[in-house]
JSON list of C-alpha atoms in Angstrom, two decimals:
[
{"chain": "A", "resi": 1460, "resn": "UNK", "atom": "CA", "xyz": [125.20, 72.59, 95.27]},
{"chain": "A", "resi": 1461, "resn": "UNK", "atom": "CA", "xyz": [124.03, 71.22, 91.93]},
{"chain": "A", "resi": 1462, "resn": "UNK", "atom": "CA", "xyz": [124.72, 74.45, 89.96]},
{"chain": "A", "resi": 1463, "resn": "UNK", "atom": "CA", "xyz": [128.31, 74.47, 91.24]},
{"chain": "A", "resi": 1464, "resn": "UNK", "atom": "CA", "xyz": [128.77, 70.87, 90.21]},
{"chain": "A", "resi": 1465, "resn": "UNK", "atom": "CA", "xyz": [127.38, 71.61, 86.76]},
{"chain": "A", "resi": 1466, "resn": "UNK", "atom": "CA", "xyz": [129.70, 74.59, 86.35]},
{"chain": "A", "resi": 1467, "resn": "UNK", "atom": "CA", "xyz": [132.69, 72.47, 87.35]},
{"chain": "A", "resi": 1468, "resn": "UNK", "atom": "CA", "xyz": [131.68, 69.83, 84.81]},
{"chain": "A", "resi": 1469, "resn": "UNK", "atom": "CA", "xyz": [131.09, 72.49, 82.16]},
{"chain": "A", "resi": 1470, "resn": "UNK", "atom": "CA", "xyz": [134.54, 73.93, 82.85]},
{"chain": "A", "resi": 1471, "resn": "UNK", "atom": "CA", "xyz": [136.08, 70.45, 82.66]},
{"chain": "A", "resi": 1472, "resn": "UNK", "atom": "CA", "xyz": [134.31, 69.80, 79.36]},
{"chain": "A", "resi": 1473, "resn": "UNK", "atom": "CA", "xyz": [135.53, 73.13, 77.97]},
{"chain": "A", "resi": 1474, "resn": "UNK", "atom": "CA", "xyz": [139.07, 72.25, 79.10]},
{"chain": "A", "resi": 1475, "resn": "UNK", "atom": "CA", "xyz": [138.93, 68.89, 77.32]},
{"chain": "A", "resi": 1476, "resn": "UNK", "atom": "CA", "xyz": [137.53, 70.38, 74.14]},
{"chain": "A", "resi": 1477, "resn": "UNK", "atom": "CA", "xyz": [140.37, 72.85, 73.70]},
{"chain": "A", "resi": 1478, "resn": "UNK", "atom": "CA", "xyz": [142.97, 71.90, 71.11]},
{"chain": "A", "resi": 1479, "resn": "UNK", "atom": "CA", "xyz": [145.84, 72.24, 73.57]},
{"chain": "A", "resi": 1480, "resn": "UNK", "atom": "CA", "xyz": [144.78, 69.14, 75.48]},
{"chain": "A", "resi": 1481, "resn": "UNK", "atom": "CA", "xyz": [144.96, 67.01, 72.35]},
{"chain": "A", "resi": 1482, "resn": "UNK", "atom": "CA", "xyz": [148.36, 68.47, 71.44]},
{"chain": "A", "resi": 1483, "resn": "UNK", "atom": "CA", "xyz": [149.59, 67.75, 74.95]},
{"chain": "A", "resi": 1484, "resn": "UNK", "atom": "CA", "xyz": [148.35, 64.15, 74.80]},
{"chain": "A", "resi": 1485, "resn": "UNK", "atom": "CA", "xyz": [150.13, 63.60, 71.49]},
{"chain": "A", "resi": 1486, "resn": "UNK", "atom": "CA", "xyz": [153.31, 65.13, 72.91]},
{"chain": "A", "resi": 1487, "resn": "UNK", "atom": "CA", "xyz": [153.20, 62.81, 75.93]},
{"chain": "A", "resi": 1488, "resn": "UNK", "atom": "CA", "xyz": [152.74, 59.72, 73.76]},
{"chain": "A", "resi": 1489, "resn": "UNK", "atom": "CA", "xyz": [155.56, 60.72, 71.41]},
{"chain": "A", "resi": 1490, "resn": "UNK", "atom": "CA", "xyz": [157.74, 61.63, 74.40]},
{"chain": "A", "resi": 1491, "resn": "UNK", "atom": "CA", "xyz": [157.19, 58.21, 75.96]},
{"chain": "A", "resi": 1492, "resn": "UNK", "atom": "CA", "xyz": [158.11, 56.47, 72.70]},
{"chain": "A", "resi": 1493, "resn": "UNK", "atom": "CA", "xyz": [161.17, 58.70, 72.32]},
{"chain": "A", "resi": 1494, "resn": "UNK", "atom": "CA", "xyz": [162.21, 57.94, 75.90]},
{"chain": "A", "resi": 1495, "resn": "UNK", "atom": "CA", "xyz": [162.17, 54.23, 75.08]},
{"chain": "A", "resi": 1496, "resn": "UNK", "atom": "CA", "xyz": [164.46, 54.86, 72.10]},
{"chain": "A", "resi": 1497, "resn": "UNK", "atom": "CA", "xyz": [166.93, 56.90, 74.16]},
{"chain": "A", "resi": 1498, "resn": "UNK", "atom": "CA", "xyz": [166.93, 54.35, 76.99]},
{"chain": "A", "resi": 1499, "resn": "UNK", "atom": "CA", "xyz": [167.61, 51.59, 74.46]},
{"chain": "A", "resi": 1500, "resn": "UNK", "atom": "CA", "xyz": [170.55, 53.55, 73.01]},
{"chain": "A", "resi": 1501, "resn": "UNK", "atom": "CA", "xyz": [171.98, 54.15, 76.48]},
{"chain": "A", "resi": 1502, "resn": "UNK", "atom": "CA", "xyz": [171.52, 50.52, 77.58]},
{"chain": "A", "resi": 1503, "resn": "UNK", "atom": "CA", "xyz": [172.47, 48.94, 74.26]},
{"chain": "A", "resi": 1504, "resn": "UNK", "atom": "CA", "xyz": [175.34, 51.18, 73.12]},
{"chain": "A", "resi": 1505, "resn": "UNK", "atom": "CA", "xyz": [176.64, 53.53, 75.80]},
{"chain": "A", "resi": 1506, "resn": "UNK", "atom": "CA", "xyz": [176.56, 51.14, 78.76]},
{"chain": "A", "resi": 1507, "resn": "UNK", "atom": "CA", "xyz": [178.52, 48.43, 76.90]},
{"chain": "A", "resi": 1508, "resn": "UNK", "atom": "CA", "xyz": [181.04, 51.05, 75.69]},
{"chain": "A", "resi": 1509, "resn": "UNK", "atom": "CA", "xyz": [181.58, 52.18, 79.27]},
{"chain": "A", "resi": 1510, "resn": "UNK", "atom": "CA", "xyz": [181.79, 48.51, 80.25]},
{"chain": "A", "resi": 1511, "resn": "UNK", "atom": "CA", "xyz": [184.51, 47.99, 77.64]},
{"chain": "A", "resi": 1512, "resn": "UNK", "atom": "CA", "xyz": [186.68, 50.55, 79.42]},
{"chain": "A", "resi": 1513, "resn": "UNK", "atom": "CA", "xyz": [185.73, 49.30, 82.87]},
{"chain": "A", "resi": 1514, "resn": "UNK", "atom": "CA", "xyz": [184.95, 45.88, 84.20]},
{"chain": "A", "resi": 1515, "resn": "UNK", "atom": "CA", "xyz": [181.17, 45.78, 83.88]},
{"chain": "A", "resi": 1516, "resn": "UNK", "atom": "CA", "xyz": [178.01, 47.40, 82.55]},
{"chain": "A", "resi": 1517, "resn": "UNK", "atom": "CA", "xyz": [177.45, 51.06, 83.54]},
{"chain": "A", "resi": 1518, "resn": "UNK", "atom": "CA", "xyz": [174.30, 50.26, 85.52]},
{"chain": "A", "resi": 1519, "resn": "UNK", "atom": "CA", "xyz": [176.17, 47.62, 87.52]},
{"chain": "A", "resi": 1520, "resn": "UNK", "atom": "CA", "xyz": [178.66, 50.06, 89.02]},
{"chain": "A", "resi": 1521, "resn": "UNK", "atom": "CA", "xyz": [178.06, 50.50, 92.71]},
{"chain": "A", "resi": 1522, "resn": "UNK", "atom": "CA", "xyz": [179.82, 51.26, 95.95]},
{"chain": "A", "resi": 1523, "resn": "UNK", "atom": "CA", "xyz": [179.15, 49.76, 99.32]},
{"chain": "A", "resi": 1524, "resn": "UNK", "atom": "CA", "xyz": [178.26, 52.20, 102.06]},
{"chain": "A", "resi": 1525, "resn": "UNK", "atom": "CA", "xyz": [178.45, 49.92, 105.08]},
{"chain": "A", "resi": 1526, "resn": "UNK", "atom": "CA", "xyz": [180.91, 47.07, 105.10]},
{"chain": "A", "resi": 1527, "resn": "UNK", "atom": "CA", "xyz": [181.63, 44.87, 102.15]},
{"chain": "A", "resi": 1528, "resn": "UNK", "atom": "CA", "xyz": [178.55, 44.12, 100.07]},
{"chain": "A", "resi": 1529, "resn": "UNK", "atom": "CA", "xyz": [177.89, 40.42, 99.74]},
{"chain": "A", "resi": 1530, "resn": "UNK", "atom": "CA", "xyz": [175.82, 39.27, 96.78]},
{"chain": "A", "resi": 1531, "resn": "UNK", "atom": "CA", "xyz": [174.08, 35.90, 96.49]},
{"chain": "A", "resi": 1532, "resn": "UNK", "atom": "CA", "xyz": [173.82, 33.80, 93.32]},
{"chain": "A", "resi": 1533, "resn": "UNK", "atom": "CA", "xyz": [170.66, 35.68, 92.21]},
{"chain": "A", "resi": 1534, "resn": "UNK", "atom": "CA", "xyz": [172.54, 39.01, 92.27]},
{"chain": "A", "resi": 1535, "resn": "UNK", "atom": "CA", "xyz": [170.75, 40.32, 95.35]},
{"chain": "A", "resi": 1536, "resn": "UNK", "atom": "CA", "xyz": [172.69, 42.11, 98.06]},
{"chain": "A", "resi": 1537, "resn": "UNK", "atom": "CA", "xyz": [172.46, 40.16, 101.32]},
{"chain": "A", "resi": 1538, "resn": "UNK", "atom": "CA", "xyz": [174.72, 42.32, 103.49]},
{"chain": "A", "resi": 1539, "resn": "UNK", "atom": "CA", "xyz": [175.94, 45.90, 103.26]},
{"chain": "A", "resi": 1540, "resn": "UNK", "atom": "CA", "xyz": [174.27, 48.97, 101.78]},
{"chain": "A", "resi": 1541, "resn": "UNK", "atom": "CA", "xyz": [174.94, 49.41, 98.06]},
{"chain": "A", "resi": 1542, "resn": "UNK", "atom": "CA", "xyz": [174.98, 52.87, 96.43]},
{"chain": "A", "resi": 1543, "resn": "UNK", "atom": "CA", "xyz": [173.97, 52.34, 92.79]},
{"chain": "A", "resi": 1544, "resn": "UNK", "atom": "CA", "xyz": [175.82, 55.30, 91.26]},
{"chain": "A", "resi": 1545, "resn": "UNK", "atom": "CA", "xyz": [176.10, 53.58, 87.87]},
{"chain": "A", "resi": 1546, "resn": "UNK", "atom": "CA", "xyz": [172.31, 53.50, 87.61]},
{"chain": "A", "resi": 1547, "resn": "UNK", "atom": "CA", "xyz": [172.16, 57.25, 88.38]},
{"chain": "A", "resi": 1548, "resn": "UNK", "atom": "CA", "xyz": [174.90, 57.99, 85.84]},
{"chain": "A", "resi": 1549, "resn": "UNK", "atom": "CA", "xyz": [172.98, 55.99, 83.22]},
{"chain": "A", "resi": 1550, "resn": "UNK", "atom": "CA", "xyz": [169.82, 58.01, 83.94]},
{"chain": "A", "resi": 1551, "resn": "UNK", "atom": "CA", "xyz": [171.78, 61.28, 83.69]},
{"chain": "A", "resi": 1552, "resn": "UNK", "atom": "CA", "xyz": [173.18, 60.22, 80.32]},
{"chain": "A", "resi": 1553, "resn": "UNK", "atom": "CA", "xyz": [169.68, 59.34, 79.13]},
{"chain": "A", "resi": 1554, "resn": "UNK", "atom": "CA", "xyz": [168.46, 62.76, 80.21]},
{"chain": "A", "resi": 1555, "resn": "UNK", "atom": "CA", "xyz": [171.34, 64.59, 78.51]},
{"chain": "A", "resi": 1556, "resn": "UNK", "atom": "CA", "xyz": [170.86, 62.69, 75.26]},
{"chain": "A", "resi": 1557, "resn": "UNK", "atom": "CA", "xyz": [167.12, 63.36, 75.32]},
{"chain": "A", "resi": 1558, "resn": "UNK", "atom": "CA", "xyz": [167.66, 67.06, 76.08]},
{"chain": "A", "resi": 1559, "resn": "UNK", "atom": "CA", "xyz": [170.27, 67.39, 73.32]},
{"chain": "A", "resi": 1560, "resn": "UNK", "atom": "CA", "xyz": [168.06, 65.72, 70.72]},
{"chain": "A", "resi": 1561, "resn": "UNK", "atom": "CA", "xyz": [165.02, 67.79, 71.70]},
{"chain": "A", "resi": 1562, "resn": "UNK", "atom": "CA", "xyz": [167.05, 71.01, 71.64]},
{"chain": "A", "resi": 1563, "resn": "UNK", "atom": "CA", "xyz": [168.93, 70.43, 68.39]},
{"chain": "A", "resi": 1564, "resn": "UNK", "atom": "CA", "xyz": [166.14, 68.74, 66.43]},
{"chain": "A", "resi": 1565, "resn": "UNK", "atom": "CA", "xyz": [163.09, 70.59, 67.74]},
{"chain": "A", "resi": 1566, "resn": "UNK", "atom": "CA", "xyz": [163.76, 73.76, 69.74]},
{"chain": "A", "resi": 1567, "resn": "UNK", "atom": "CA", "xyz": [166.62, 75.25, 67.70]},
{"chain": "A", "resi": 1568, "resn": "UNK", "atom": "CA", "xyz": [165.00, 74.76, 64.26]},
{"chain": "A", "resi": 1569, "resn": "UNK", "atom": "CA", "xyz": [161.68, 76.11, 65.56]},
{"chain": "A", "resi": 1570, "resn": "UNK", "atom": "CA", "xyz": [163.42, 79.18, 67.04]},
{"chain": "A", "resi": 1571, "resn": "UNK", "atom": "CA", "xyz": [165.17, 79.84, 63.72]},
{"chain": "A", "resi": 1572, "resn": "UNK", "atom": "CA", "xyz": [161.91, 79.42, 61.83]},
{"chain": "A", "resi": 1573, "resn": "UNK", "atom": "CA", "xyz": [160.08, 81.80, 64.17]},
{"chain": "A", "resi": 1574, "resn": "UNK", "atom": "CA", "xyz": [162.90, 84.35, 63.91]},
{"chain": "A", "resi": 1575, "resn": "UNK", "atom": "CA", "xyz": [162.76, 84.21, 60.10]},
{"chain": "A", "resi": 1576, "resn": "UNK", "atom": "CA", "xyz": [158.99, 84.54, 60.16]},
{"chain": "A", "resi": 1577, "resn": "UNK", "atom": "CA", "xyz": [159.17, 87.53, 62.54]},
{"chain": "A", "resi": 1578, "resn": "UNK", "atom": "CA", "xyz": [161.75, 89.18, 60.26]},
{"chain": "A", "resi": 1579, "resn": "UNK", "atom": "CA", "xyz": [159.49, 88.64, 57.25]},
{"chain": "A", "resi": 1580, "resn": "UNK", "atom": "CA", "xyz": [156.53, 90.07, 59.18]},
{"chain": "A", "resi": 1581, "resn": "UNK", "atom": "CA", "xyz": [158.59, 93.12, 60.18]},
{"chain": "A", "resi": 1582, "resn": "UNK", "atom": "CA", "xyz": [159.66, 93.61, 56.56]},
{"chain": "A", "resi": 1583, "resn": "UNK", "atom": "CA", "xyz": [156.06, 93.34, 55.37]},
{"chain": "A", "resi": 1584, "resn": "UNK", "atom": "CA", "xyz": [154.98, 95.77, 58.05]},
{"chain": "A", "resi": 1585, "resn": "UNK", "atom": "CA", "xyz": [157.72, 98.21, 57.00]},
{"chain": "A", "resi": 1586, "resn": "UNK", "atom": "CA", "xyz": [156.61, 98.01, 53.36]},
{"chain": "A", "resi": 1587, "resn": "UNK", "atom": "CA", "xyz": [152.99, 98.52, 54.41]},
{"chain": "A", "resi": 1588, "resn": "UNK", "atom": "CA", "xyz": [153.95, 101.57, 56.50]},
{"chain": "A", "resi": 1589, "resn": "UNK", "atom": "CA", "xyz": [155.91, 102.97, 53.57]},
{"chain": "A", "resi": 1590, "resn": "UNK", "atom": "CA", "xyz": [152.92, 102.48, 51.28]},
{"chain": "A", "resi": 1591, "resn": "UNK", "atom": "CA", "xyz": [150.63, 104.15, 53.81]},
{"chain": "A", "resi": 1592, "resn": "UNK", "atom": "CA", "xyz": [153.04, 107.09, 54.17]},
{"chain": "A", "resi": 1593, "resn": "UNK", "atom": "CA", "xyz": [153.34, 107.39, 50.38]},
{"chain": "A", "resi": 1594, "resn": "UNK", "atom": "CA", "xyz": [149.57, 107.35, 49.97]},
{"chain": "A", "resi": 1595, "resn": "UNK", "atom": "CA", "xyz": [149.22, 109.95, 52.69]},
{"chain": "A", "resi": 1596, "resn": "UNK", "atom": "CA", "xyz": [151.78, 112.22, 51.04]},
{"chain": "A", "resi": 1597, "resn": "UNK", "atom": "CA", "xyz": [150.06, 111.91, 47.64]},
{"chain": "A", "resi": 1598, "resn": "UNK", "atom": "CA", "xyz": [146.69, 112.71, 49.23]},
{"chain": "A", "resi": 1599, "resn": "UNK", "atom": "CA", "xyz": [148.21, 115.76, 50.96]},
{"chain": "A", "resi": 1600, "resn": "UNK", "atom": "CA", "xyz": [149.67, 116.98, 47.66]},
{"chain": "A", "resi": 1601, "resn": "UNK", "atom": "CA", "xyz": [146.29, 116.55, 45.94]},
{"chain": "A", "resi": 1602, "resn": "UNK", "atom": "CA", "xyz": [144.59, 118.46, 48.78]},
{"chain": "A", "resi": 1603, "resn": "UNK", "atom": "CA", "xyz": [147.14, 121.26, 48.55]},
{"chain": "A", "resi": 1604, "resn": "UNK", "atom": "CA", "xyz": [146.76, 121.48, 44.77]},
{"chain": "A", "resi": 1605, "resn": "UNK", "atom": "CA", "xyz": [142.98, 121.57, 45.03]},
{"chain": "A", "resi": 1606, "resn": "UNK", "atom": "CA", "xyz": [143.15, 124.24, 47.71]},
{"chain": "A", "resi": 1607, "resn": "UNK", "atom": "CA", "xyz": [145.59, 126.22, 45.58]},
{"chain": "A", "resi": 1608, "resn": "UNK", "atom": "CA", "xyz": [143.31, 126.03, 42.53]},
{"chain": "A", "resi": 1609, "resn": "UNK", "atom": "CA", "xyz": [140.28, 127.20, 44.49]},
{"chain": "A", "resi": 1610, "resn": "UNK", "atom": "CA", "xyz": [141.97, 130.28, 45.87]},
{"chain": "A", "resi": 1611, "resn": "UNK", "atom": "CA", "xyz": [141.26, 133.44, 43.83]},
{"chain": "A", "resi": 1612, "resn": "UNK", "atom": "CA", "xyz": [144.36, 134.99, 42.34]},
{"chain": "A", "resi": 1613, "resn": "UNK", "atom": "CA", "xyz": [146.41, 131.86, 42.56]},
{"chain": "A", "resi": 1614, "resn": "UNK", "atom": "CA", "xyz": [147.53, 132.16, 38.98]},
{"chain": "A", "resi": 1615, "resn": "UNK", "atom": "CA", "xyz": [144.36, 130.68, 37.52]},
{"chain": "A", "resi": 1616, "resn": "UNK", "atom": "CA", "xyz": [140.81, 131.67, 36.89]},
{"chain": "A", "resi": 1617, "resn": "UNK", "atom": "CA", "xyz": [139.64, 130.10, 40.06]},
{"chain": "A", "resi": 1618, "resn": "UNK", "atom": "CA", "xyz": [137.51, 127.62, 38.16]},
{"chain": "A", "resi": 1619, "resn": "UNK", "atom": "CA", "xyz": [138.00, 123.95, 37.81]},
{"chain": "A", "resi": 1620, "resn": "UNK", "atom": "CA", "xyz": [140.79, 122.93, 35.49]},
{"chain": "A", "resi": 1621, "resn": "UNK", "atom": "CA", "xyz": [141.94, 126.48, 34.83]},
{"chain": "A", "resi": 1622, "resn": "UNK", "atom": "CA", "xyz": [144.82, 126.53, 37.25]},
{"chain": "A", "resi": 1623, "resn": "UNK", "atom": "CA", "xyz": [148.36, 127.30, 36.48]},
{"chain": "A", "resi": 1624, "resn": "UNK", "atom": "CA", "xyz": [149.63, 124.73, 38.98]},
{"chain": "A", "resi": 1625, "resn": "UNK", "atom": "CA", "xyz": [151.12, 121.35, 38.33]},
{"chain": "A", "resi": 1626, "resn": "UNK", "atom": "CA", "xyz": [148.98, 118.35, 37.81]},
{"chain": "A", "resi": 1627, "resn": "UNK", "atom": "CA", "xyz": [149.69, 115.18, 39.70]}
]
């Protein structure tokens, strides 16, 4: 039972020591801070704008499910069942703003960068293949010329440097 426990702890330690865990922790912290910014924009700007067209703040919009909703002086519902659809709409707006900012400021630029980098890599690979093919063709020509010079009766004396062929 002890070896299994040690292997679980060793696996947990290896998991924590990977760089991805640190990156994930940083992303969560930045995401939480960003969520606060978006919520502040929704509550401080969007909700009052919606309230300017309506009668109250966006989060205050509600409908009563059962009978008329009666509210006491503290703002608590004492009778009826309120459906807080304004609160849900506010959360949906927060989500859409967050998703739009993440997409347009992070995902889209990163996708364009990766596409450019892949195109550059493909171009480099194409140039490298062309160089390899060129080198291979030159080596084949040299081989053919050497073979031609070594053959007796190929227009030369058969010795080195005495050929009547072309030189590279």
